[in-house]
Amino acid sequence: PTLIPQNHSLRKLQENPCNRGIQLIIWIDEKKNLSRTTCICPPSYYGEHCQYQNERVSLTIEFQSLSDSWSTLFTIVISLIDHSEQRIIHSYEQLTYLSVRDCKIKYHIYLLYSNRPKSQIQNYSIHIDVYEKVSLDYRASFLYPIKFLFLPVHRQALIIIIPGLKETIKNCSN
């Protein structure tokens, strides 16, 4: 067995005190050589040393459009919503998509829950709306429920096919 010296973990903390973040040195008084350090955390982490993981949805998404829409510029709004009466949007991301330019791109998005910890009794979904960017004509909506709420990170991979111009929009009441 390999023995690791006790001060090994202390040395690791001193090398990178911000875990997954970026360490900043803030100069308080340059003449007295007074400074303090702080950490800038990525969205998926928080805490003084970026030591805690945010509960989140890690979404990998690819879009495809039919041939009648290859040159249509789309605005796509991706939201993390709950199923309360208010349908609260916990976080969202807005993308611009052009099929001839972006057809091979896979987008990697983090959607964070607005509360820490997230409610275990609430249900959540990923809600996606697609609009034509120039005319703002509505094209489609998609809803994907979040399963296994006990997991801190929900990983989801989606391929979204944007409906063509000739497809009729069906309401739930039809």
CSV table of N, CA and C in Angstrom, one decimal:
chain,number,residue,atom,x,y,z
A,1,PRO,N,0.8,-1.2,0.0
A,1,PRO,CA,0.0,0.0,0.0
A,1,PRO,C,0.9,1.3,0.0
A,2,THR,N,0.4,2.3,-0.7
A,2,THR,CA,1.1,3.6,-0.7
A,2,THR,C,0.6,4.4,0.4
A,3,LEU,N,1.5,5.0,1.1
A,3,LEU,CA,1.2,6.0,2.2
A,3,LEU,C,1.2,7.4,1.6
A,4,ILE,N,0.2,8.1,1.8
A,4,ILE,CA,0.2,9.5,1.4
A,4,ILE,C,0.4,10.4,2.6
A,5,PRO,N,1.4,11.3,2.6
A,5,PRO,CA,1.7,12.1,3.7
A,5,PRO,C,0.4,12.9,4.1
A,6,GLN,N,0.3,13.2,5.4
A,6,GLN,CA,-0.9,13.9,5.9
A,6,GLN,C,-1.0,15.3,5.3
A,7,ASN,N,0.2,15.9,5.0
A,7,ASN,CA,0.1,17.3,4.5
A,7,ASN,C,-0.1,17.3,3.0
A,8,HIS,N,-0.3,16.1,2.4
A,8,HIS,CA,-0.5,16.1,0.9
A,8,HIS,C,-1.9,16.8,0.6
A,9,SER,N,-2.9,16.5,1.3
A,9,SER,CA,-4.2,17.2,1.0
A,9,SER,C,-4.2,18.7,1.3
A,10,LEU,N,-3.4,19.1,2.3
A,10,LEU,CA,-3.2,20.5,2.6
A,10,LEU,C,-2.5,21.2,1.5
A,11,ARG,N,-1.5,20.5,0.9
A,11,ARG,CA,-0.7,21.0,-0.2
A,11,ARG,C,-1.6,21.2,-1.4
A,12,LYS,N,-2.5,20.2,-1.7
A,12,LYS,CA,-3.4,20.2,-2.8
A,12,LYS,C,-4.4,21.4,-2.7
A,13,LEU,N,-4.9,21.7,-1.4
A,13,LEU,CA,-5.7,22.8,-1.2
A,13,LEU,C,-5.0,24.1,-1.4
A,14,GLN,N,-3.7,24.2,-1.1
A,14,GLN,CA,-3.0,25.4,-1.3
A,14,GLN,C,-2.7,25.6,-2.8
A,15,GLU,N,-2.5,24.6,-3.5
A,15,GLU,CA,-2.2,24.7,-4.9
A,15,GLU,C,-3.5,25.2,-5.7
A,16,ASN,N,-4.6,24.7,-5.3
A,16,ASN,CA,-5.9,25.1,-6.0
A,16,ASN,C,-7.0,25.3,-4.9
A,17,PRO,N,-7.0,26.4,-4.2
A,17,PRO,CA,-8.0,26.5,-3.2
A,17,PRO,C,-9.4,26.7,-3.7
A,18,CYS,N,-9.6,26.8,-5.0
A,18,CYS,CA,-10.9,27.1,-5.6
A,18,CYS,C,-11.5,25.9,-6.3
A,19,ASN,N,-11.0,24.7,-6.0
A,19,ASN,CA,-11.6,23.5,-6.5
A,19,ASN,C,-11.8,23.6,-8.0
A,20,ARG,N,-13.0,23.8,-8.5
A,20,ARG,CA,-13.3,23.9,-9.9
A,20,ARG,C,-13.4,25.3,-10.4
A,21,GLY,N,-13.1,26.3,-9.6
A,21,GLY,CA,-13.2,27.7,-9.9
A,21,GLY,C,-11.9,28.3,-10.3
A,22,ILE,N,-11.9,29.6,-10.4
A,22,ILE,CA,-10.7,30.4,-10.7
A,22,ILE,C,-10.4,31.3,-9.5
A,23,GLN,N,-9.2,31.2,-9.0
A,23,GLN,CA,-8.7,32.0,-7.9
A,23,GLN,C,-8.4,33.4,-8.3
A,24,LEU,N,-8.9,34.4,-7.6
A,24,LEU,CA,-8.6,35.8,-7.8
A,24,LEU,C,-7.8,36.4,-6.6
A,25,ILE,N,-6.8,37.2,-6.8
A,25,ILE,CA,-6.2,37.9,-5.7
A,25,ILE,C,-6.6,39.3,-5.8
A,26,ILE,N,-7.2,39.8,-4.8
A,26,ILE,CA,-7.7,41.2,-4.7
A,26,ILE,C,-6.7,42.0,-3.8
A,27,TRP,N,-6.1,43.0,-4.4
A,27,TRP,CA,-5.2,43.8,-3.7
A,27,TRP,C,-6.0,44.9,-2.9
A,28,ILE,N,-5.8,44.9,-1.6
A,28,ILE,CA,-6.5,45.8,-0.7
A,28,ILE,C,-5.7,47.1,-0.5
A,29,ASP,N,-4.4,46.9,-0.3
A,29,ASP,CA,-3.4,48.0,-0.1
A,29,ASP,C,-2.1,47.5,-0.7
A,30,GLU,N,-1.7,48.0,-1.9
A,30,GLU,CA,-0.5,47.6,-2.5
A,30,GLU,C,0.7,48.0,-1.8
A,31,LYS,N,0.7,49.2,-1.1
A,31,LYS,CA,1.9,49.6,-0.4
A,31,LYS,C,2.2,48.8,0.8
A,32,LYS,N,1.1,48.3,1.5
A,32,LYS,CA,1.3,47.5,2.7
A,32,LYS,C,1.3,46.0,2.3
A,33,ASN,N,1.2,45.7,1.0
A,33,ASN,CA,1.2,44.4,0.5
A,33,ASN,C,0.0,43.5,1.1
A,34,LEU,N,-1.1,44.2,1.2
A,34,LEU,CA,-2.3,43.5,1.8
A,34,LEU,C,-3.2,43.0,0.6
A,35,SER,N,-3.5,41.8,0.6
A,35,SER,CA,-4.4,41.2,-0.4
A,35,SER,C,-5.2,40.1,0.2
A,36,ARG,N,-6.3,39.7,-0.5
A,36,ARG,CA,-7.1,38.6,-0.1
A,36,ARG,C,-7.4,37.8,-1.4
A,37,THR,N,-7.7,36.6,-1.2
A,37,THR,CA,-8.1,35.8,-2.4
A,37,THR,C,-9.6,35.5,-2.3
A,38,THR,N,-10.2,35.3,-3.5
A,38,THR,CA,-11.6,34.9,-3.6
A,38,THR,C,-11.7,34.0,-4.8
A,39,CYS,N,-12.8,33.3,-4.9
A,39,CYS,CA,-12.9,32.3,-5.9
A,39,CYS,C,-14.1,32.7,-6.8
A,40,ILE,N,-13.9,32.6,-8.1
A,40,ILE,CA,-15.0,32.7,-9.1
A,40,ILE,C,-15.4,31.3,-9.5
A,41,CYS,N,-16.6,30.9,-9.2
A,41,CYS,CA,-17.1,29.5,-9.4
A,41,CYS,C,-17.8,29.4,-10.7
A,42,PRO,N,-17.7,28.3,-11.4
A,42,PRO,CA,-18.5,28.1,-12.6
A,42,PRO,C,-20.0,27.9,-12.1
A,43,PRO,N,-21.0,28.0,-13.0
A,43,PRO,CA,-22.4,27.8,-12.6
A,43,PRO,C,-22.7,26.5,-11.9
A,44,SER,N,-21.9,25.5,-12.2
A,44,SER,CA,-22.3,24.2,-11.6
A,44,SER,C,-21.8,24.0,-10.2
A,45,TYR,N,-21.0,25.0,-9.7
A,45,TYR,CA,-20.5,24.9,-8.3
A,45,TYR,C,-20.7,26.2,-7.6
A,46,TYR,N,-20.7,26.1,-6.2
A,46,TYR,CA,-20.8,27.3,-5.4
A,46,TYR,C,-20.1,27.1,-4.1
A,47,GLY,N,-20.0,28.1,-3.3
A,47,GLY,CA,-19.4,28.1,-2.0
A,47,GLY,C,-18.1,28.9,-2.0
A,48,GLU,N,-17.5,29.1,-0.8
A,48,GLU,CA,-16.4,30.0,-0.7
A,48,GLU,C,-15.2,29.5,-1.5
A,49,HIS,N,-15.1,28.1,-1.6
A,49,HIS,CA,-14.0,27.5,-2.4
A,49,HIS,C,-14.5,26.7,-3.6
A,50,CYS,N,-15.8,27.0,-4.0
A,50,CYS,CA,-16.4,26.2,-5.1
A,50,CYS,C,-16.5,24.8,-4.8
A,51,GLN,N,-16.7,24.5,-3.5
A,51,GLN,CA,-16.7,23.1,-3.0
A,51,GLN,C,-18.0,22.4,-3.1
A,52,TYR,N,-19.1,23.1,-3.4
A,52,TYR,CA,-20.4,22.4,-3.4
A,52,TYR,C,-20.9,22.4,-4.9
A,53,GLN,N,-21.6,21.3,-5.2
A,53,GLN,CA,-22.2,21.2,-6.6
A,53,GLN,C,-23.6,21.8,-6.5
A,54,ASN,N,-24.0,22.6,-7.5
A,54,ASN,CA,-25.3,23.0,-7.7
A,54,ASN,C,-26.2,21.9,-8.2
A,55,GLU,N,-27.4,21.8,-7.8
A,55,GLU,CA,-28.3,20.8,-8.4
A,55,GLU,C,-28.7,21.4,-9.7
A,56,ARG,N,-28.7,20.6,-10.8
A,56,ARG,CA,-28.9,21.2,-12.1
A,56,ARG,C,-29.3,20.1,-13.1
A,57,VAL,N,-29.7,20.6,-14.3
A,57,VAL,CA,-29.9,19.8,-15.4
A,57,VAL,C,-28.8,20.0,-16.4
A,58,SER,N,-28.1,19.0,-16.8
A,58,SER,CA,-27.0,19.1,-17.8
A,58,SER,C,-27.6,18.6,-19.1
A,59,LEU,N,-27.8,19.5,-20.0
A,59,LEU,CA,-28.5,19.2,-21.2
A,59,LEU,C,-27.6,19.3,-22.4
A,60,THR,N,-27.6,18.2,-23.2
A,60,THR,CA,-26.9,18.2,-24.5
A,60,THR,C,-28.0,18.1,-25.5
A,61,ILE,N,-28.0,19.1,-26.5
A,61,ILE,CA,-29.2,19.2,-27.4
A,61,ILE,C,-28.7,19.5,-28.8
A,62,GLU,N,-29.3,18.8,-29.7
A,62,GLU,CA,-29.0,19.0,-31.1
A,62,GLU,C,-30.3,19.3,-31.9
A,63,PHE,N,-30.3,20.2,-32.8
A,63,PHE,CA,-31.5,20.6,-33.5
A,63,PHE,C,-31.4,20.2,-35.0
A,64,GLN,N,-32.5,19.8,-35.6
A,64,GLN,CA,-32.6,19.5,-37.0
A,64,GLN,C,-33.8,20.2,-37.6
A,65,SER,N,-33.7,20.7,-38.8
A,65,SER,CA,-34.9,21.2,-39.4
A,65,SER,C,-35.1,20.6,-40.8
A,66,LEU,N,-36.3,20.6,-41.3
A,66,LEU,CA,-36.6,20.1,-42.6
A,66,LEU,C,-36.1,21.0,-43.7
A,67,SER,N,-36.0,20.5,-44.9
A,67,SER,CA,-35.4,21.2,-46.0
A,67,SER,C,-36.1,22.5,-46.3
A,68,ASP,N,-37.4,22.7,-46.0
A,68,ASP,CA,-38.0,24.0,-46.2
A,68,ASP,C,-37.6,25.1,-45.2
A,69,SER,N,-36.8,24.7,-44.2
A,69,SER,CA,-36.4,25.6,-43.2
A,69,SER,C,-34.9,25.7,-43.0
A,70,TRP,N,-34.1,25.2,-43.9
A,70,TRP,CA,-32.7,25.2,-43.8
A,70,TRP,C,-32.1,26.7,-43.7
A,71,SER,N,-32.7,27.6,-44.3
A,71,SER,CA,-32.2,29.0,-44.3
A,71,SER,C,-33.0,29.9,-43.4
A,72,THR,N,-33.9,29.3,-42.6
A,72,THR,CA,-34.7,30.1,-41.6
A,72,THR,C,-34.0,30.2,-40.3
A,73,LEU,N,-33.9,31.5,-39.8
A,73,LEU,CA,-33.2,31.7,-38.6
A,73,LEU,C,-34.3,31.5,-37.4
A,74,PHE,N,-33.9,30.7,-36.4
A,74,PHE,CA,-34.8,30.4,-35.3
A,74,PHE,C,-34.3,31.0,-34.0
A,75,THR,N,-35.2,31.4,-33.2
A,75,THR,CA,-34.9,31.7,-31.8
A,75,THR,C,-35.5,30.5,-31.0
A,76,ILE,N,-34.6,29.9,-30.1
A,76,ILE,CA,-35.0,28.8,-29.3
A,76,ILE,C,-34.9,29.1,-27.9
A,77,VAL,N,-35.9,29.0,-27.1
A,77,VAL,CA,-35.9,29.3,-25.7
A,77,VAL,C,-36.0,28.0,-24.9
A,78,ILE,N,-35.0,27.7,-24.1
A,78,ILE,CA,-35.0,26.4,-23.3
A,78,ILE,C,-35.1,26.8,-21.8
A,79,SER,N,-36.2,26.3,-21.2
A,79,SER,CA,-36.4,26.7,-19.8
A,79,SER,C,-36.5,25.5,-18.9
A,80,LEU,N,-36.1,25.6,-17.6
A,80,LEU,CA,-36.3,24.6,-16.6
A,80,LEU,C,-37.5,25.2,-15.8
A,81,ILE,N,-38.6,24.5,-15.8
A,81,ILE,CA,-39.8,25.0,-15.1
A,81,ILE,C,-40.3,24.0,-14.1
A,82,ASP,N,-41.1,24.5,-13.1
A,82,ASP,CA,-41.7,23.5,-12.2
A,82,ASP,C,-43.2,23.4,-12.6
A,83,HIS,N,-43.8,22.4,-11.9
A,83,HIS,CA,-45.2,22.1,-12.2
A,83,HIS,C,-46.2,22.8,-11.2
A,84,SER,N,-45.7,23.8,-10.6
A,84,SER,CA,-46.6,24.5,-9.6
A,84,SER,C,-47.7,25.3,-10.5
A,85,GLU,N,-48.7,25.9,-9.8
A,85,GLU,CA,-49.7,26.7,-10.5
A,85,GLU,C,-49.1,27.9,-11.2
A,86,GLN,N,-48.0,28.4,-10.7
A,86,GLN,CA,-47.3,29.6,-11.3
A,86,GLN,C,-46.4,29.2,-12.5
A,87,ARG,N,-46.1,27.9,-12.6
A,87,ARG,CA,-45.1,27.4,-13.6
A,87,ARG,C,-43.8,28.3,-13.6
A,88,ILE,N,-43.2,28.3,-12.5
A,88,ILE,CA,-42.0,29.2,-12.3
A,88,ILE,C,-40.9,28.7,-13.2
A,89,ILE,N,-40.2,29.7,-13.8
A,89,ILE,CA,-39.0,29.4,-14.7
A,89,ILE,C,-37.8,29.5,-13.7
A,90,HIS,N,-37.1,28.4,-13.5
A,90,HIS,CA,-36.0,28.4,-12.6
A,90,HIS,C,-34.7,28.9,-13.3
A,91,SER,N,-34.6,28.6,-14.6
A,91,SER,CA,-33.5,29.1,-15.4
A,91,SER,C,-33.8,28.9,-16.8
A,92,TYR,N,-33.2,29.6,-17.7
A,92,TYR,CA,-33.5,29.5,-19.1
A,92,TYR,C,-32.2,29.9,-19.9
A,93,GLU,N,-32.3,29.5,-21.2
A,93,GLU,CA,-31.2,29.8,-22.1
A,93,GLU,C,-31.9,30.1,-23.5
A,94,GLN,N,-31.4,31.1,-24.2
A,94,GLN,CA,-31.9,31.4,-25.5
A,94,GLN,C,-30.8,31.2,-26.5
A,95,LEU,N,-31.2,30.5,-27.6
A,95,LEU,CA,-30.2,30.2,-28.7
A,95,LEU,C,-30.8,30.8,-30.0
A,96,THR,N,-29.9,31.1,-30.9
A,96,THR,CA,-30.2,31.4,-32.3
A,96,THR,C,-29.7,30.3,-33.1
A,97,TYR,N,-30.6,29.7,-33.9
A,97,TYR,CA,-30.2,28.5,-34.7
A,97,TYR,C,-30.5,28.7,-36.2
A,98,LEU,N,-29.5,28.4,-37.0
A,98,LEU,CA,-29.7,28.4,-38.5
A,98,LEU,C,-29.1,27.1,-39.0
A,99,SER,N,-30.0,26.3,-39.6
A,99,SER,CA,-29.7,24.9,-39.9
A,99,SER,C,-28.5,24.8,-40.8
A,100,VAL,N,-28.4,25.6,-41.9
A,100,VAL,CA,-27.2,25.5,-42.8
A,100,VAL,C,-25.9,25.8,-42.1
A,101,ARG,N,-25.9,26.5,-41.0
A,101,ARG,CA,-24.7,26.9,-40.3
A,101,ARG,C,-24.5,26.0,-39.1
A,102,ASP,N,-25.6,25.6,-38.4
A,102,ASP,CA,-25.5,25.0,-37.1
A,102,ASP,C,-25.9,23.5,-37.0
A,103,CYS,N,-26.2,22.9,-38.2
A,103,CYS,CA,-26.8,21.5,-38.2
A,103,CYS,C,-26.0,20.5,-37.5
A,104,LYS,N,-24.7,20.6,-37.4
A,104,LYS,CA,-23.8,19.6,-36.7
A,104,LYS,C,-23.5,20.0,-35.3
A,105,ILE,N,-24.0,21.1,-34.8
A,105,ILE,CA,-23.6,21.6,-33.5
A,105,ILE,C,-24.4,20.9,-32.4
A,106,LYS,N,-23.7,20.4,-31.3
A,106,LYS,CA,-24.4,19.9,-30.1
A,106,LYS,C,-24.2,21.0,-29.1
A,107,TYR,N,-25.3,21.5,-28.5
A,107,TYR,CA,-25.2,22.5,-27.5
A,107,TYR,C,-25.2,21.9,-26.1
A,108,HIS,N,-24.3,22.3,-25.3
A,108,HIS,CA,-24.2,21.8,-23.9
A,108,HIS,C,-24.6,22.9,-23.0
A,109,ILE,N,-25.7,22.7,-22.2
A,109,ILE,CA,-26.3,23.8,-21.4
A,109,ILE,C,-26.5,23.2,-20.0
A,110,TYR,N,-26.3,24.1,-19.0
A,110,TYR,CA,-26.7,23.8,-17.6
A,110,TYR,C,-27.9,24.7,-17.3
A,111,LEU,N,-28.9,24.0,-16.8
A,111,LEU,CA,-30.1,24.7,-16.3
A,111,LEU,C,-30.1,24.5,-14.8
A,112,LEU,N,-30.0,25.6,-14.0
A,112,LEU,CA,-29.9,25.5,-12.5
A,112,LEU,C,-31.3,25.7,-11.9
A,113,TYR,N,-31.5,24.9,-10.8
A,113,TYR,CA,-32.7,25.1,-10.0
A,113,TYR,C,-32.5,26.4,-9.2
A,114,SER,N,-33.6,27.2,-9.0
A,114,SER,CA,-33.4,28.5,-8.4
A,114,SER,C,-33.3,28.4,-6.9
A,115,ASN,N,-33.7,27.2,-6.3
A,115,ASN,CA,-33.7,27.0,-4.9
A,115,ASN,C,-32.6,25.9,-4.5
A,116,ARG,N,-31.9,26.2,-3.4
A,116,ARG,CA,-31.0,25.2,-2.9
A,116,ARG,C,-31.4,24.7,-1.6
A,117,PRO,N,-31.7,23.5,-1.4
A,117,PRO,CA,-31.8,22.4,-2.3
A,117,PRO,C,-33.1,22.5,-3.1
A,118,LYS,N,-33.2,21.9,-4.2
A,118,LYS,CA,-34.5,21.9,-5.0
A,118,LYS,C,-35.5,21.1,-4.2
A,119,SER,N,-36.8,21.5,-4.5
A,119,SER,CA,-37.9,20.8,-3.8
A,119,SER,C,-38.0,19.3,-4.3
A,120,GLN,N,-38.1,18.4,-3.3
A,120,GLN,CA,-38.2,17.0,-3.7
A,120,GLN,C,-39.7,16.6,-3.9
A,121,ILE,N,-40.6,17.5,-3.5
A,121,ILE,CA,-42.0,17.2,-3.7
A,121,ILE,C,-42.6,17.9,-5.0
A,122,GLN,N,-41.8,18.7,-5.6
A,122,GLN,CA,-42.2,19.4,-6.8
A,122,GLN,C,-41.7,18.6,-8.1
A,123,ASN,N,-42.5,18.6,-9.1
A,123,ASN,CA,-42.0,18.1,-10.4
A,123,ASN,C,-41.5,19.2,-11.3
A,124,TYR,N,-40.5,18.8,-12.1
A,124,TYR,CA,-39.9,19.8,-13.0
A,124,TYR,C,-39.9,19.2,-14.4
A,125,SER,N,-39.7,20.1,-15.4
A,125,SER,CA,-39.6,19.8,-16.8
A,125,SER,C,-38.7,20.7,-17.5
A,126,ILE,N,-38.2,20.2,-18.7
A,126,ILE,CA,-37.5,21.1,-19.6
A,126,ILE,C,-38.5,21.5,-20.7
A,127,HIS,N,-38.7,22.8,-20.8
A,127,HIS,CA,-39.7,23.3,-21.8
A,127,HIS,C,-38.9,24.1,-22.9
A,128,ILE,N,-39.2,23.7,-24.1
A,128,ILE,CA,-38.5,24.3,-25.3
A,128,ILE,C,-39.5,24.9,-26.2
A,129,ASP,N,-39.3,26.2,-26.6
A,129,ASP,CA,-40.1,26.9,-27.5
A,129,ASP,C,-39.3,27.3,-28.7
A,130,VAL,N,-39.8,27.2,-29.9
A,130,VAL,CA,-39.1,27.5,-31.2
A,130,VAL,C,-39.9,28.5,-31.9
A,131,TYR,N,-39.3,29.7,-32.3
A,131,TYR,CA,-39.9,30.7,-33.0
A,131,TYR,C,-39.0,31.1,-34.2
A,132,GLU,N,-39.6,31.6,-35.3
A,132,GLU,CA,-38.9,32.1,-36.4
A,132,GLU,C,-38.4,33.5,-35.9
A,133,LYS,N,-37.1,33.7,-36.0
A,133,LYS,CA,-36.5,34.9,-35.4
A,133,LYS,C,-37.0,36.2,-36.1
A,134,VAL,N,-37.1,36.2,-37.4
A,134,VAL,CA,-37.4,37.5,-38.1
A,134,VAL,C,-38.9,37.8,-37.9
A,135,SER,N,-39.8,36.9,-38.1
A,135,SER,CA,-41.2,37.1,-38.0
A,135,SER,C,-41.8,36.9,-36.6
A,136,LEU,N,-41.1,36.2,-35.8
A,136,LEU,CA,-41.6,35.7,-34.5
A,136,LEU,C,-42.7,34.8,-34.5
A,137,ASP,N,-42.9,34.2,-35.7
A,137,ASP,CA,-44.0,33.1,-35.8
A,137,ASP,C,-43.6,31.9,-35.0
A,138,TYR,N,-44.6,31.4,-34.3
A,138,TYR,CA,-44.4,30.3,-33.4
A,138,TYR,C,-44.3,29.0,-34.3
A,139,ARG,N,-43.3,28.2,-34.0
A,139,ARG,CA,-43.1,27.0,-34.8
A,139,ARG,C,-43.4,25.7,-34.0
A,140,ALA,N,-42.9,25.6,-32.7
A,140,ALA,CA,-43.2,24.4,-32.0
A,140,ALA,C,-42.8,24.6,-30.5
A,141,SER,N,-43.3,23.6,-29.7
A,141,SER,CA,-43.0,23.5,-28.2
A,141,SER,C,-42.7,22.1,-27.9
A,142,PHE,N,-41.9,21.8,-27.0
A,142,PHE,CA,-41.5,20.5,-26.5
A,142,PHE,C,-41.5,20.5,-25.0
A,143,LEU,N,-41.9,19.4,-24.4
A,143,LEU,CA,-41.9,19.3,-22.9
A,143,LEU,C,-41.3,18.0,-22.5
A,144,TYR,N,-40.2,18.0,-21.7
A,144,TYR,CA,-39.6,16.8,-21.3
A,144,TYR,C,-39.5,16.8,-19.8
A,145,PRO,N,-40.2,15.9,-19.1
A,145,PRO,CA,-40.2,15.8,-17.6
A,145,PRO,C,-38.9,15.4,-17.1
A,146,ILE,N,-38.5,15.9,-15.9
A,146,ILE,CA,-37.3,15.5,-15.2
A,146,ILE,C,-37.7,14.3,-14.3
A,147,LYS,N,-37.0,13.2,-14.5
A,147,LYS,CA,-37.2,12.0,-13.7
A,147,LYS,C,-36.1,11.9,-12.7
A,148,PHE,N,-36.3,11.1,-11.7
A,148,PHE,CA,-35.3,10.8,-10.7
A,148,PHE,C,-34.8,12.0,-10.0
A,149,LEU,N,-35.7,12.7,-9.3
A,149,LEU,CA,-35.4,14.0,-8.6
A,149,LEU,C,-34.4,13.9,-7.5
A,150,PHE,N,-34.2,12.7,-7.0
A,150,PHE,CA,-33.2,12.5,-5.9
A,150,PHE,C,-31.8,12.7,-6.4
A,151,LEU,N,-31.5,12.6,-7.7
A,151,LEU,CA,-30.2,12.8,-8.3
A,151,LEU,C,-29.8,14.3,-8.3
A,152,PRO,N,-28.6,14.7,-7.9
A,152,PRO,CA,-28.2,16.1,-7.9
A,152,PRO,C,-28.1,16.7,-9.3
A,153,VAL,N,-27.7,15.8,-10.2
A,153,VAL,CA,-27.5,16.3,-11.6
A,153,VAL,C,-28.3,15.4,-12.5
A,154,HIS,N,-29.2,16.0,-13.3
A,154,HIS,CA,-30.0,15.2,-14.2
A,154,HIS,C,-29.4,15.4,-15.6
A,155,ARG,N,-28.9,14.4,-16.2
A,155,ARG,CA,-28.3,14.5,-17.6
A,155,ARG,C,-29.3,14.1,-18.6
A,156,GLN,N,-29.4,14.9,-19.6
A,156,GLN,CA,-30.4,14.7,-20.6
A,156,GLN,C,-29.8,15.0,-22.0
A,157,ALA,N,-30.0,14.1,-23.0
A,157,ALA,CA,-29.5,14.3,-24.3
A,157,ALA,C,-30.8,14.3,-25.2
A,158,LEU,N,-30.9,15.3,-26.1
A,158,LEU,CA,-32.1,15.4,-26.9
A,158,LEU,C,-31.7,15.7,-28.4
A,159,ILE,N,-32.5,15.2,-29.3
A,159,ILE,CA,-32.4,15.7,-30.7
A,159,ILE,C,-33.8,16.2,-31.0
A,160,ILE,N,-33.9,17.5,-31.3
A,160,ILE,CA,-35.1,18.2,-31.5
A,160,ILE,C,-35.3,18.4,-33.0
A,161,ILE,N,-36.4,17.9,-33.6
A,161,ILE,CA,-36.6,18.1,-35.0
A,161,ILE,C,-37.7,19.2,-35.1
A,162,ILE,N,-37.3,20.3,-35.7
A,162,ILE,CA,-38.2,21.5,-35.8
A,162,ILE,C,-39.1,21.2,-37.0
A,163,PRO,N,-40.4,21.3,-36.7
A,163,PRO,CA,-41.4,21.0,-37.8
A,163,PRO,C,-41.3,21.9,-38.9
A,164,GLY,N,-41.7,21.4,-40.1
A,164,GLY,CA,-41.7,22.2,-41.3
A,164,GLY,C,-42.8,23.2,-41.4
A,165,LEU,N,-42.8,24.1,-42.4
A,165,LEU,CA,-43.8,25.1,-42.6
A,165,LEU,C,-45.2,24.6,-42.8
A,166,LYS,N,-45.3,23.5,-43.5
A,166,LYS,CA,-46.6,22.9,-43.9
A,166,LYS,C,-47.3,22.1,-42.8
A,167,GLU,N,-46.6,21.8,-41.8
A,167,GLU,CA,-47.2,21.0,-40.7
A,167,GLU,C,-48.2,21.8,-39.9
A,168,THR,N,-49.3,21.3,-39.6
A,168,THR,CA,-50.3,22.0,-38.8
A,168,THR,C,-50.0,21.9,-37.3
A,169,ILE,N,-50.2,22.9,-36.6
A,169,ILE,CA,-50.0,22.9,-35.2
A,169,ILE,C,-51.3,22.4,-34.5
A,170,LYS,N,-51.1,21.3,-33.7
A,170,LYS,CA,-52.2,20.7,-33.0
A,170,LYS,C,-52.3,21.1,-31.6
A,171,ASN,N,-53.5,21.5,-31.2
A,171,ASN,CA,-53.7,21.9,-29.8
A,171,ASN,C,-54.0,20.6,-29.0
A,172,CYS,N,-53.9,20.7,-27.7
A,172,CYS,CA,-54.2,19.6,-26.8
A,172,CYS,C,-55.7,19.3,-26.9
A,173,SER,N,-56.5,20.2,-27.2
A,173,SER,CA,-58.0,20.0,-27.2
A,173,SER,C,-58.5,19.3,-28.4
A,174,ASN,N,-57.6,19.2,-29.5
A,174,ASN,CA,-58.1,18.5,-30.7
A,174,ASN,C,-58.0,17.0,-30.6
